[in-house]
Amino acid sequence: MKNFLTPLFLSPEIATDDYVGFTFFVGCMAMMAASVFFFFSMNNFDKKWKTSILVSALITFIAAVHYWYMRDYWYTHGNSPTFFRYVDWILTVPLMCVEFYLILKAAGAKKSLMWRLIFLSVIMLVTGYFGEAVYRDQAWLWGLVSGVAYFVIVYDIWLGRAKKLAQEAGGAVLAAHKTLCWFVLVGWAIYPIGYMAGTPGWYEGIFGGLAMDVVYNIGDAINKIGFGLVIYNLAVIASSKENVTV
Ligand SMILES: *C/C=C(C)/C=C/C=C(C)/C=C/C1=C(C)CCCC1(C)C
């Protein structure tokens, strides 16, 4: 009988030069470990920060479950698990937008800011999926549309409304917002590189030598776990300050 635990006991043969398989395996472990860490540390903080840490835990937990399936898919079929990949992203990237809102809420962030970021991220991911999985012949065009949505997100958080709110909040919130902005500008820019490595187009000569899944897996580890740690750090700093004044 086959069930979701089967791969555990089959112990699939992993070739020593299977870098994609290796990064799926390590990525799965890292996401699990990060989830346990965020879930357990959640209760060390007061209510204001608990939700943010919980969302960090959910992001890495959702990724851990998808990595579990992607790892298995890769060993079974030897293909990119594009479907699982995008289901993971469509759940976790909007949650990262929620994180921006949550840390700026105290400074007066409105829900509309959160929905705008979520909307843009969904456009970015759905058009990316079309280019990668449905209309591969026009991958460059869908990638371009996706890239425009990505740049609007970058603009909003670096220079738009979110930035103003972060400045009003000041202190640790402003510092954390800055770091998260860098994650989106540099860390998220890893993904278009993976996309260009894995789809046909004029850019094949530049990125064709890279393994798309390795690039995506590195991006996920940096962005999901790193993002969570920035929030965790903010909660630690903000909570210790609150305790001093009590
Ligand atoms: C945890 C997962 C994260 C943070 C995923 C982020 C994904 C992106 C920023 C993807 C962006 C893309 C483009 C900007 C253009 C090409 C298509 C995509 C979807 C790979």
mmCIF file of N, CA, C and O in Angstrom, residues 31-126:
data_model
loop_
_atom_site.group_PDB
_atom_site.id
_atom_site.type_symbol
_atom_site.label_atom_id
_atom_site.label_comp_id
_atom_site.label_asym_id
_atom_site.label_seq_id
_atom_site.Cartn_x
_atom_site.Cartn_y
_atom_site.Cartn_z
ATOM 1 N N MET A 31 13.216 23.793 6.249
ATOM 2 C CA MET A 31 11.887 24.378 6.439
ATOM 3 C C MET A 31 11.213 23.773 7.672
ATOM 4 O O MET A 31 10.541 24.465 8.442
ATOM 5 N N MET A 32 11.382 22.454 7.861
ATOM 6 C CA MET A 32 10.798 21.800 9.040
ATOM 7 C C MET A 32 11.410 22.361 10.315
ATOM 8 O O MET A 32 10.688 22.707 11.254
ATOM 9 N N ALA A 33 12.749 22.452 10.329
ATOM 10 C CA ALA A 33 13.442 22.941 11.524
ATOM 11 C C ALA A 33 13.007 24.380 11.838
ATOM 12 O O ALA A 33 12.722 24.718 12.991
ATOM 13 N N ALA A 34 12.936 25.211 10.795
ATOM 14 C CA ALA A 34 12.546 26.604 11.009
ATOM 15 C C ALA A 34 11.119 26.683 11.566
ATOM 16 O O ALA A 34 10.843 27.489 12.454
ATOM 17 N N SER A 35 10.229 25.830 11.052
ATOM 18 C CA SER A 35 8.839 25.852 11.532
ATOM 19 C C SER A 35 8.773 25.508 13.011
ATOM 20 O O SER A 35 8.072 26.179 13.773
ATOM 21 N N VAL A 36 9.495 24.467 13.403
ATOM 22 C CA VAL A 36 9.499 24.069 14.812
ATOM 23 C C VAL A 36 10.006 25.235 15.666
ATOM 24 O O VAL A 36 9.415 25.588 16.681
ATOM 25 N N PHE A 37 11.076 25.858 15.207
ATOM 26 C CA PHE A 37 11.655 26.983 15.945
ATOM 27 C C PHE A 37 10.649 28.125 16.112
ATOM 28 O O PHE A 37 10.435 28.624 17.225
ATOM 29 N N PHE A 38 10.006 28.528 15.005
ATOM 30 C CA PHE A 38 9.063 29.653 15.087
ATOM 31 C C PHE A 38 7.830 29.288 15.926
ATOM 32 O O PHE A 38 7.376 30.091 16.737
ATOM 33 N N PHE A 39 7.316 28.078 15.741
ATOM 34 C CA PHE A 39 6.130 27.676 16.510
ATOM 35 C C PHE A 39 6.425 27.703 18.008
ATOM 36 O O PHE A 39 5.639 28.205 18.802
ATOM 37 N N PHE A 40 7.583 27.156 18.399
ATOM 38 C CA PHE A 40 7.875 27.064 19.830
ATOM 39 C C PHE A 40 8.257 28.402 20.452
ATOM 40 O O PHE A 40 8.033 28.614 21.631
ATOM 41 N N SER A 41 8.852 29.299 19.646
ATOM 42 C CA SER A 41 9.267 30.578 20.251
ATOM 43 C C SER A 41 8.111 31.576 20.313
ATOM 44 O O SER A 41 8.186 32.582 21.009
ATOM 45 N N MET A 42 7.044 31.255 19.584
ATOM 46 C CA MET A 42 5.888 32.143 19.496
ATOM 47 C C MET A 42 5.389 32.631 20.857
ATOM 48 O O MET A 42 5.125 33.810 21.059
ATOM 49 N N ASN A 43 5.308 31.714 21.809
ATOM 50 C CA ASN A 43 4.707 32.053 23.101
ATOM 51 C C ASN A 43 5.622 32.853 24.015
ATOM 52 O O ASN A 43 5.221 33.238 25.114
ATOM 53 N N ASN A 44 6.860 33.096 23.564
ATOM 54 C CA ASN A 44 7.748 33.942 24.370
ATOM 55 C C ASN A 44 7.426 35.417 24.203
ATOM 56 O O ASN A 44 7.986 36.257 24.890
ATOM 57 N N PHE A 45 6.536 35.720 23.259
ATOM 58 C CA PHE A 45 6.285 37.132 22.955
ATOM 59 C C PHE A 45 4.852 37.530 23.291
ATOM 60 O O PHE A 45 3.970 36.674 23.340
ATOM 61 N N ASP A 46 4.649 38.834 23.494
ATOM 62 C CA ASP A 46 3.283 39.245 23.788
ATOM 63 C C ASP A 46 2.460 39.315 22.501
ATOM 64 O O ASP A 46 2.979 39.213 21.390
ATOM 65 N N LYS A 47 1.187 39.521 22.697
ATOM 66 C CA LYS A 47 0.213 39.340 21.631
ATOM 67 C C LYS A 47 0.565 40.091 20.346
ATOM 68 O O LYS A 47 0.368 39.595 19.240
ATOM 69 N N LYS A 48 1.109 41.291 20.518
ATOM 70 C CA LYS A 48 1.403 42.130 19.369
ATOM 71 C C LYS A 48 2.331 41.432 18.372
ATOM 72 O O LYS A 48 2.211 41.609 17.168
ATOM 73 N N TRP A 49 3.270 40.620 18.901
ATOM 74 C CA TRP A 49 4.266 39.984 18.029
ATOM 75 C C TRP A 49 3.940 38.541 17.723
ATOM 76 O O TRP A 49 4.470 37.963 16.778
ATOM 77 N N LYS A 50 3.074 37.956 18.568
ATOM 78 C CA LYS A 50 2.754 36.536 18.404
ATOM 79 C C LYS A 50 2.249 36.219 17.006
ATOM 80 O O LYS A 50 2.671 35.253 16.380
ATOM 81 N N THR A 51 1.344 37.080 16.510
ATOM 82 C CA THR A 51 0.760 36.817 15.196
ATOM 83 C C THR A 51 1.832 36.830 14.111
ATOM 84 O O THR A 51 1.827 35.981 13.223
ATOM 85 N N SER A 52 2.752 37.792 14.203
ATOM 86 C CA SER A 52 3.813 37.879 13.196
ATOM 87 C C SER A 52 4.673 36.614 13.187
ATOM 88 O O SER A 52 5.021 36.089 12.131
ATOM 89 N N ILE A 53 5.018 36.133 14.396
ATOM 90 C CA ILE A 53 5.849 34.922 14.476
ATOM 91 C C ILE A 53 5.055 33.719 13.980
ATOM 92 O O ILE A 53 5.593 32.840 13.295
ATOM 93 N N LEU A 54 3.758 33.693 14.305
ATOM 94 C CA LEU A 54 2.912 32.590 13.823
ATOM 95 C C LEU A 54 2.894 32.563 12.293
ATOM 96 O O LEU A 54 3.000 31.497 11.683
ATOM 97 N N VAL A 55 2.785 33.741 11.690
ATOM 98 C CA VAL A 55 2.765 33.789 10.214
ATOM 99 C C VAL A 55 4.109 33.312 9.645
ATOM 100 O O VAL A 55 4.148 32.572 8.661
ATOM 101 N N SER A 56 5.216 33.682 10.311
ATOM 102 C CA SER A 56 6.528 33.165 9.886
ATOM 103 C C SER A 56 6.544 31.637 9.929
ATOM 104 O O SER A 56 7.065 30.986 9.027
ATOM 105 N N ALA A 57 5.988 31.087 11.013
ATOM 106 C CA ALA A 57 5.945 29.630 11.173
ATOM 107 C C ALA A 57 5.089 28.992 10.080
ATOM 108 O O ALA A 57 5.451 27.953 9.527
ATOM 109 N N LEU A 58 3.973 29.639 9.766
ATOM 110 C CA LEU A 58 3.089 29.088 8.731
ATOM 111 C C LEU A 58 3.788 29.087 7.366
ATOM 112 O O LEU A 58 3.644 28.138 6.591
ATOM 113 N N ILE A 59 4.535 30.155 7.092
ATOM 114 C CA ILE A 59 5.243 30.243 5.805
ATOM 115 C C ILE A 59 6.217 29.072 5.657
ATOM 116 O O ILE A 59 6.216 28.370 4.639
ATOM 117 N N THR A 60 7.042 28.835 6.679
ATOM 118 C CA THR A 60 8.019 27.740 6.554
ATOM 119 C C THR A 60 7.334 26.373 6.649
ATOM 120 O O THR A 60 7.783 25.410 6.031
ATOM 121 N N PHE A 61 6.231 26.291 7.392
ATOM 122 C CA PHE A 61 5.529 25.011 7.490
ATOM 123 C C PHE A 61 4.881 24.624 6.153
ATOM 124 O O PHE A 61 5.001 23.487 5.696
ATOM 125 N N ILE A 62 4.212 25.588 5.529
ATOM 126 C CA ILE A 62 3.603 25.322 4.216
ATOM 127 C C ILE A 62 4.702 24.905 3.226
ATOM 128 O O ILE A 62 4.535 23.967 2.443
ATOM 129 N N ALA A 63 5.845 25.590 3.296
ATOM 130 C CA ALA A 63 6.958 25.238 2.408
ATOM 131 C C ALA A 63 7.470 23.834 2.713
ATOM 132 O O ALA A 63 7.749 23.065 1.792
ATOM 133 N N ALA A 64 7.572 23.484 4.003
ATOM 134 C CA ALA A 64 8.070 22.152 4.374
ATOM 135 C C ALA A 64 7.194 21.065 3.764
ATOM 136 O O ALA A 64 7.694 20.086 3.203
ATOM 137 N N VAL A 65 5.876 21.251 3.847
ATOM 138 C CA VAL A 65 4.960 20.249 3.292
ATOM 139 C C VAL A 65 5.142 20.156 1.776
ATOM 140 O O VAL A 65 5.220 19.062 1.208
ATOM 141 N N HIS A 66 5.246 21.300 1.111
ATOM 142 C CA HIS A 66 5.436 21.279 -0.348
ATOM 143 C C HIS A 66 6.792 20.701 -0.734
ATOM 144 O O HIS A 66 6.902 19.997 -1.721
ATOM 145 N N TYR A 67 7.826 20.988 0.064
ATOM 146 C CA TYR A 67 9.144 20.409 -0.236
ATOM 147 C C TYR A 67 9.108 18.893 -0.076
ATOM 148 O O TYR A 67 9.783 18.169 -0.791
ATOM 149 N N TRP A 68 8.334 18.444 0.882
ATOM 150 C CA TRP A 68 8.175 16.995 1.067
ATOM 151 C C TRP A 68 7.653 16.363 -0.230
ATOM 152 O O TRP A 68 8.198 15.368 -0.717
ATOM 153 N N TYR A 69 6.627 16.986 -0.810
ATOM 154 C CA TYR A 69 6.053 16.465 -2.059
ATOM 155 C C TYR A 69 6.983 16.691 -3.248
ATOM 156 O O TYR A 69 7.117 15.818 -4.112
ATOM 157 N N MET A 70 7.626 17.847 -3.292
ATOM 158 C CA MET A 70 8.482 18.163 -4.444
ATOM 159 C C MET A 70 9.683 17.228 -4.500
ATOM 160 O O MET A 70 10.075 16.764 -5.563
ATOM 161 N N ARG A 71 10.227 16.949 -3.324
ATOM 162 C CA ARG A 71 11.365 16.035 -3.206
ATOM 163 C C ARG A 71 10.961 14.672 -3.752
ATOM 164 O O ARG A 71 11.646 14.078 -4.576
ATOM 165 N N ASP A 72 9.807 14.189 -3.328
ATOM 166 C CA ASP A 72 9.307 12.895 -3.774
ATOM 167 C C ASP A 72 9.044 12.895 -5.282
ATOM 168 O O ASP A 72 9.394 11.953 -5.991
ATOM 169 N N TYR A 73 8.452 13.983 -5.776
ATOM 170 C CA TYR A 73 8.134 14.109 -7.197
ATOM 171 C C TYR A 73 9.410 14.051 -8.034
ATOM 172 O O TYR A 73 9.475 13.378 -9.058
ATOM 173 N N TRP A 74 10.417 14.742 -7.562
ATOM 174 C CA TRP A 74 11.694 14.777 -8.282
ATOM 175 C C TRP A 74 12.319 13.374 -8.353
ATOM 176 O O TRP A 74 12.795 12.942 -9.392
ATOM 177 N N TYR A 75 12.309 12.654 -7.223
ATOM 178 C CA TYR A 75 12.908 11.315 -7.218
ATOM 179 C C TYR A 75 12.109 10.348 -8.071
ATOM 180 O O TYR A 75 12.655 9.434 -8.667
ATOM 181 N N THR A 76 10.791 10.536 -8.124
ATOM 182 C CA THR A 76 9.953 9.604 -8.868
ATOM 183 C C THR A 76 9.989 9.894 -10.357
ATOM 184 O O THR A 76 10.090 8.978 -11.170
ATOM 185 N N HIS A 77 9.871 11.201 -10.726
ATOM 186 C CA HIS A 77 9.715 11.533 -12.141
ATOM 187 C C HIS A 77 10.946 12.169 -12.781
ATOM 188 O O HIS A 77 11.035 12.226 -14.007
ATOM 189 N N GLY A 78 11.849 12.697 -11.989
ATOM 190 C CA GLY A 78 13.021 13.361 -12.556
ATOM 191 C C GLY A 78 12.687 14.660 -13.274
ATOM 192 O O GLY A 78 13.481 15.158 -14.065
ATOM 193 N N ASN A 79 11.510 15.219 -12.997
ATOM 194 C CA ASN A 79 11.103 16.501 -13.601
ATOM 195 C C ASN A 79 10.902 17.555 -12.535
ATOM 196 O O ASN A 79 10.727 17.233 -11.362
ATOM 197 N N SER A 80 10.839 18.809 -12.981
ATOM 198 C CA SER A 80 10.541 19.888 -12.050
ATOM 199 C C SER A 80 9.098 19.813 -11.575
ATOM 200 O O SER A 80 8.195 19.693 -12.387
ATOM 201 N N PRO A 81 8.891 19.877 -10.272
ATOM 202 C CA PRO A 81 7.523 19.843 -9.730
ATOM 203 C C PRO A 81 6.871 21.226 -9.804
ATOM 204 O O PRO A 81 6.559 21.827 -8.778
ATOM 205 N N THR A 82 6.676 21.708 -11.027
ATOM 206 C CA THR A 82 6.218 23.091 -11.233
ATOM 207 C C THR A 82 4.900 23.382 -10.524
ATOM 208 O O THR A 82 4.725 24.444 -9.940
ATOM 209 N N PHE A 83 3.976 22.423 -10.590
ATOM 210 C CA PHE A 83 2.664 22.645 -9.982
ATOM 211 C C PHE A 83 2.782 22.875 -8.473
ATOM 212 O O PHE A 83 2.314 23.879 -7.940
ATOM 213 N N PHE A 84 3.471 21.955 -7.778
ATOM 214 C CA PHE A 84 3.639 22.108 -6.326
ATOM 215 C C PHE A 84 4.378 23.398 -5.992
ATOM 216 O O PHE A 84 4.097 24.074 -5.008
ATOM 217 N N ARG A 85 5.359 23.715 -6.821
ATOM 218 C CA ARG A 85 6.162 24.920 -6.611
ATOM 219 C C ARG A 85 5.270 26.158 -6.564
ATOM 220 O O ARG A 85 5.358 26.974 -5.663
ATOM 221 N N TYR A 86 4.381 26.271 -7.562
ATOM 222 C CA TYR A 86 3.554 27.474 -7.636
ATOM 223 C C TYR A 86 2.419 27.465 -6.611
ATOM 224 O O TYR A 86 1.997 28.531 -6.157
ATOM 225 N N VAL A 87 1.946 26.284 -6.243
ATOM 226 C CA VAL A 87 0.942 26.241 -5.164
ATOM 227 C C VAL A 87 1.586 26.745 -3.873
ATOM 228 O O VAL A 87 1.004 27.554 -3.145
ATOM 229 N N ASP A 88 2.803 26.291 -3.621
ATOM 230 C CA ASP A 88 3.554 26.759 -2.449
ATOM 231 C C ASP A 88 3.653 28.289 -2.476
ATOM 232 O O ASP A 88 3.265 28.976 -1.518
ATOM 233 N N TRP A 89 4.116 28.838 -3.592
ATOM 234 C CA TRP A 89 4.331 30.286 -3.681
ATOM 235 C C TRP A 89 3.037 31.078 -3.540
ATOM 236 O O TRP A 89 3.019 32.125 -2.884
ATOM 237 N N ILE A 90 1.962 30.567 -4.154
ATOM 238 C CA ILE A 90 0.715 31.346 -4.127
ATOM 239 C C ILE A 90 0.149 31.395 -2.706
ATOM 240 O O ILE A 90 -0.654 32.257 -2.377
ATOM 241 N N LEU A 91 0.580 30.475 -1.850
ATOM 242 C CA LEU A 91 0.160 30.516 -0.448
ATOM 243 C C LEU A 91 1.146 31.319 0.404
ATOM 244 O O LEU A 91 0.746 32.094 1.282
ATOM 245 N N THR A 92 2.429 31.144 0.169
ATOM 246 C CA THR A 92 3.413 31.744 1.073
ATOM 247 C C THR A 92 3.754 33.202 0.738
ATOM 248 O O THR A 92 4.000 33.992 1.650
ATOM 249 N N VAL A 93 3.785 33.561 -0.540
ATOM 250 C CA VAL A 93 4.159 34.948 -0.877
ATOM 251 C C VAL A 93 3.100 35.945 -0.367
ATOM 252 O O VAL A 93 3.459 36.947 0.243
ATOM 253 N N PRO A 94 1.801 35.686 -0.547
ATOM 254 C CA PRO A 94 0.815 36.581 0.070
ATOM 255 C C PRO A 94 0.983 36.663 1.595
ATOM 256 O O PRO A 94 0.783 37.733 2.177
ATOM 257 N N LEU A 95 1.397 35.565 2.228
ATOM 258 C CA LEU A 95 1.619 35.625 3.676
ATOM 259 C C LEU A 95 2.794 36.547 4.020
ATOM 260 O O LEU A 95 2.809 37.186 5.075
ATOM 261 N N MET A 96 3.772 36.625 3.114
ATOM 262 C CA MET A 96 4.875 37.551 3.341
ATOM 263 C C MET A 96 4.374 38.995 3.228
ATOM 264 O O MET A 96 4.858 39.886 3.946
ATOM 265 N N CYS A 97 3.407 39.210 2.343
ATOM 266 C CA CYS A 97 2.784 40.543 2.246
ATOM 267 C C CYS A 97 2.045 40.869 3.541
ATOM 268 O O CYS A 97 2.063 42.014 4.003
ATOM 269 N N VAL A 98 1.424 39.854 4.134
ATOM 270 C CA VAL A 98 0.734 40.044 5.415
ATOM 271 C C VAL A 98 1.745 40.477 6.485
ATOM 272 O O VAL A 98 1.451 41.343 7.315
ATOM 273 N N GLU A 99 2.942 39.911 6.439
ATOM 274 C CA GLU A 99 3.988 40.279 7.412
ATOM 275 C C GLU A 99 4.309 41.777 7.355
ATOM 276 O O GLU A 99 4.467 42.418 8.392
ATOM 277 N N PHE A 100 4.411 42.303 6.131
ATOM 278 C CA PHE A 100 4.678 43.737 5.991
ATOM 279 C C PHE A 100 3.575 44.545 6.683
ATOM 280 O O PHE A 100 3.848 45.492 7.410
ATOM 281 N N TYR A 101 2.355 44.128 6.427
ATOM 282 C CA TYR A 101 1.213 44.822 7.033
ATOM 283 C C TYR A 101 1.257 44.722 8.560
ATOM 284 O O TYR A 101 1.078 45.720 9.267
ATOM 285 N N LEU A 102 1.512 43.521 9.069
ATOM 286 C CA LEU A 102 1.479 43.309 10.521
ATOM 287 C C LEU A 102 2.505 44.170 11.263
ATOM 288 O O LEU A 102 2.197 44.734 12.320
ATOM 289 N N ILE A 103 3.720 44.270 10.688
ATOM 290 C CA ILE A 103 4.709 45.059 11.440
ATOM 291 C C ILE A 103 4.433 46.563 11.320
ATOM 292 O O ILE A 103 4.867 47.337 12.159
ATOM 293 N N LEU A 104 3.688 46.970 10.279
ATOM 294 C CA LEU A 104 3.401 48.403 10.113
ATOM 295 C C LEU A 104 2.045 48.810 10.694
ATOM 296 O O LEU A 104 1.674 49.986 10.677
ATOM 297 N N LYS A 105 1.326 47.819 11.197
ATOM 298 C CA LYS A 105 -0.026 48.077 11.686
ATOM 299 C C LYS A 105 -0.033 49.116 12.807
ATOM 300 O O LYS A 105 -0.870 50.026 12.834
ATOM 301 N N ALA A 106 0.935 48.978 13.719
ATOM 302 C CA ALA A 106 1.004 49.908 14.849
ATOM 303 C C ALA A 106 1.185 51.345 14.365
ATOM 304 O O ALA A 106 0.749 52.291 15.021
ATOM 305 N N ALA A 107 1.831 51.513 13.196
ATOM 306 C CA ALA A 107 2.048 52.863 12.659
ATOM 307 C C ALA A 107 0.842 53.333 11.854
ATOM 308 O O ALA A 107 0.881 54.400 11.248
ATOM 309 N N GLY A 108 -0.211 52.517 11.819
ATOM 310 C CA GLY A 108 -1.435 52.945 11.141
ATOM 311 C C GLY A 108 -1.643 52.363 9.750
ATOM 312 O O GLY A 108 -2.442 52.890 8.975
ATOM 313 N N ALA A 109 -0.936 51.292 9.422
ATOM 314 C CA ALA A 109 -1.123 50.664 8.100
ATOM 315 C C ALA A 109 -2.558 50.192 7.941
ATOM 316 O O ALA A 109 -3.151 49.653 8.877
ATOM 317 N N LYS A 110 -3.115 50.446 6.749
ATOM 318 C CA LYS A 110 -4.489 50.022 6.490
ATOM 319 C C LYS A 110 -4.486 48.684 5.759
ATOM 320 O O LYS A 110 -3.513 48.337 5.092
ATOM 321 N N LYS A 111 -5.632 47.983 5.886
ATOM 322 C CA LYS A 111 -5.761 46.688 5.202
ATOM 323 C C LYS A 111 -5.569 46.838 3.700
ATOM 324 O O LYS A 111 -5.094 45.934 3.027
ATOM 325 N N SER A 112 -5.935 48.013 3.165
ATOM 326 C CA SER A 112 -5.827 48.202 1.718
ATOM 327 C C SER A 112 -4.383 48.040 1.234
ATOM 328 O O SER A 112 -4.144 47.551 0.135
ATOM 329 N N LEU A 113 -3.435 48.440 2.088
ATOM 330 C CA LEU A 113 -2.020 48.263 1.742
ATOM 331 C C LEU A 113 -1.704 46.779 1.593
ATOM 332 O O LEU A 113 -1.056 46.338 0.635
ATOM 333 N N MET A 114 -2.208 45.980 2.538
ATOM 334 C CA MET A 114 -1.982 44.536 2.511
ATOM 335 C C MET A 114 -2.610 43.908 1.261
ATOM 336 O O MET A 114 -1.964 43.142 0.556
ATOM 337 N N TRP A 115 -3.841 44.294 0.964
ATOM 338 C CA TRP A 115 -4.534 43.692 -0.185
ATOM 339 C C TRP A 115 -3.875 44.077 -1.496
ATOM 340 O O TRP A 115 -3.835 43.305 -2.447
ATOM 341 N N ARG A 116 -3.364 45.306 -1.536
ATOM 342 C CA ARG A 116 -2.671 45.738 -2.751
ATOM 343 C C ARG A 116 -1.428 44.881 -3.003
ATOM 344 O O ARG A 116 -1.205 44.404 -4.111
ATOM 345 N N LEU A 117 -0.647 44.660 -1.944
ATOM 346 C CA LEU A 117 0.558 43.831 -2.084
ATOM 347 C C LEU A 117 0.186 42.391 -2.440
ATOM 348 O O LEU A 117 0.832 41.759 -3.277
ATOM 349 N N ILE A 118 -0.868 41.883 -1.808
ATOM 350 C CA ILE A 118 -1.300 40.509 -2.098
ATOM 351 C C ILE A 118 -1.736 40.396 -3.553
ATOM 352 O O ILE A 118 -1.342 39.472 -4.272
ATOM 353 N N PHE A 119 -2.519 41.373 -4.014
ATOM 354 C CA PHE A 119 -3.002 41.383 -5.396
ATOM 355 C C PHE A 119 -1.820 41.373 -6.374
ATOM 356 O O PHE A 119 -1.767 40.576 -7.316
ATOM 357 N N LEU A 120 -0.854 42.250 -6.139
ATOM 358 C CA LEU A 120 0.316 42.324 -7.018
ATOM 359 C C LEU A 120 1.091 41.007 -7.015
ATOM 360 O O LEU A 120 1.564 40.548 -8.058
ATOM 361 N N SER A 121 1.222 40.390 -5.836
ATOM 362 C CA SER A 121 1.992 39.146 -5.766
ATOM 363 C C SER A 121 1.272 38.021 -6.504
ATOM 364 O O SER A 121 1.903 37.174 -7.135
ATOM 365 N N VAL A 122 -0.061 38.030 -6.452
ATOM 366 C CA VAL A 122 -0.816 37.001 -7.181
ATOM 367 C C VAL A 122 -0.644 37.192 -8.694
ATOM 368 O O VAL A 122 -0.412 36.229 -9.431
ATOM 369 N N ILE A 123 -0.708 38.448 -9.161
ATOM 370 C CA ILE A 123 -0.460 38.728 -10.584
ATOM 371 C C ILE A 123 0.932 38.215 -10.982
ATOM 372 O O ILE A 123 1.110 37.539 -11.996
ATOM 373 N N MET A 124 1.909 38.540 -10.137
ATOM 374 C CA MET A 124 3.296 38.143 -10.412
ATOM 375 C C MET A 124 3.412 36.625 -10.559
ATOM 376 O O MET A 124 4.074 36.125 -11.473
ATOM 377 N N LEU A 125 2.740 35.887 -9.676
ATOM 378 C CA LEU A 125 2.905 34.437 -9.670
ATOM 379 C C LEU A 125 2.058 33.750 -10.748
ATOM 380 O O LEU A 125 2.521 32.802 -11.381
ATOM 381 N N VAL A 126 0.848 34.229 -10.961
ATOM 382 C CA VAL A 126 -0.009 33.589 -11.966
ATOM 383 C C VAL A 126 0.591 33.777 -13.364
ATOM 384 O O VAL A 126 0.666 32.836 -14.156
#
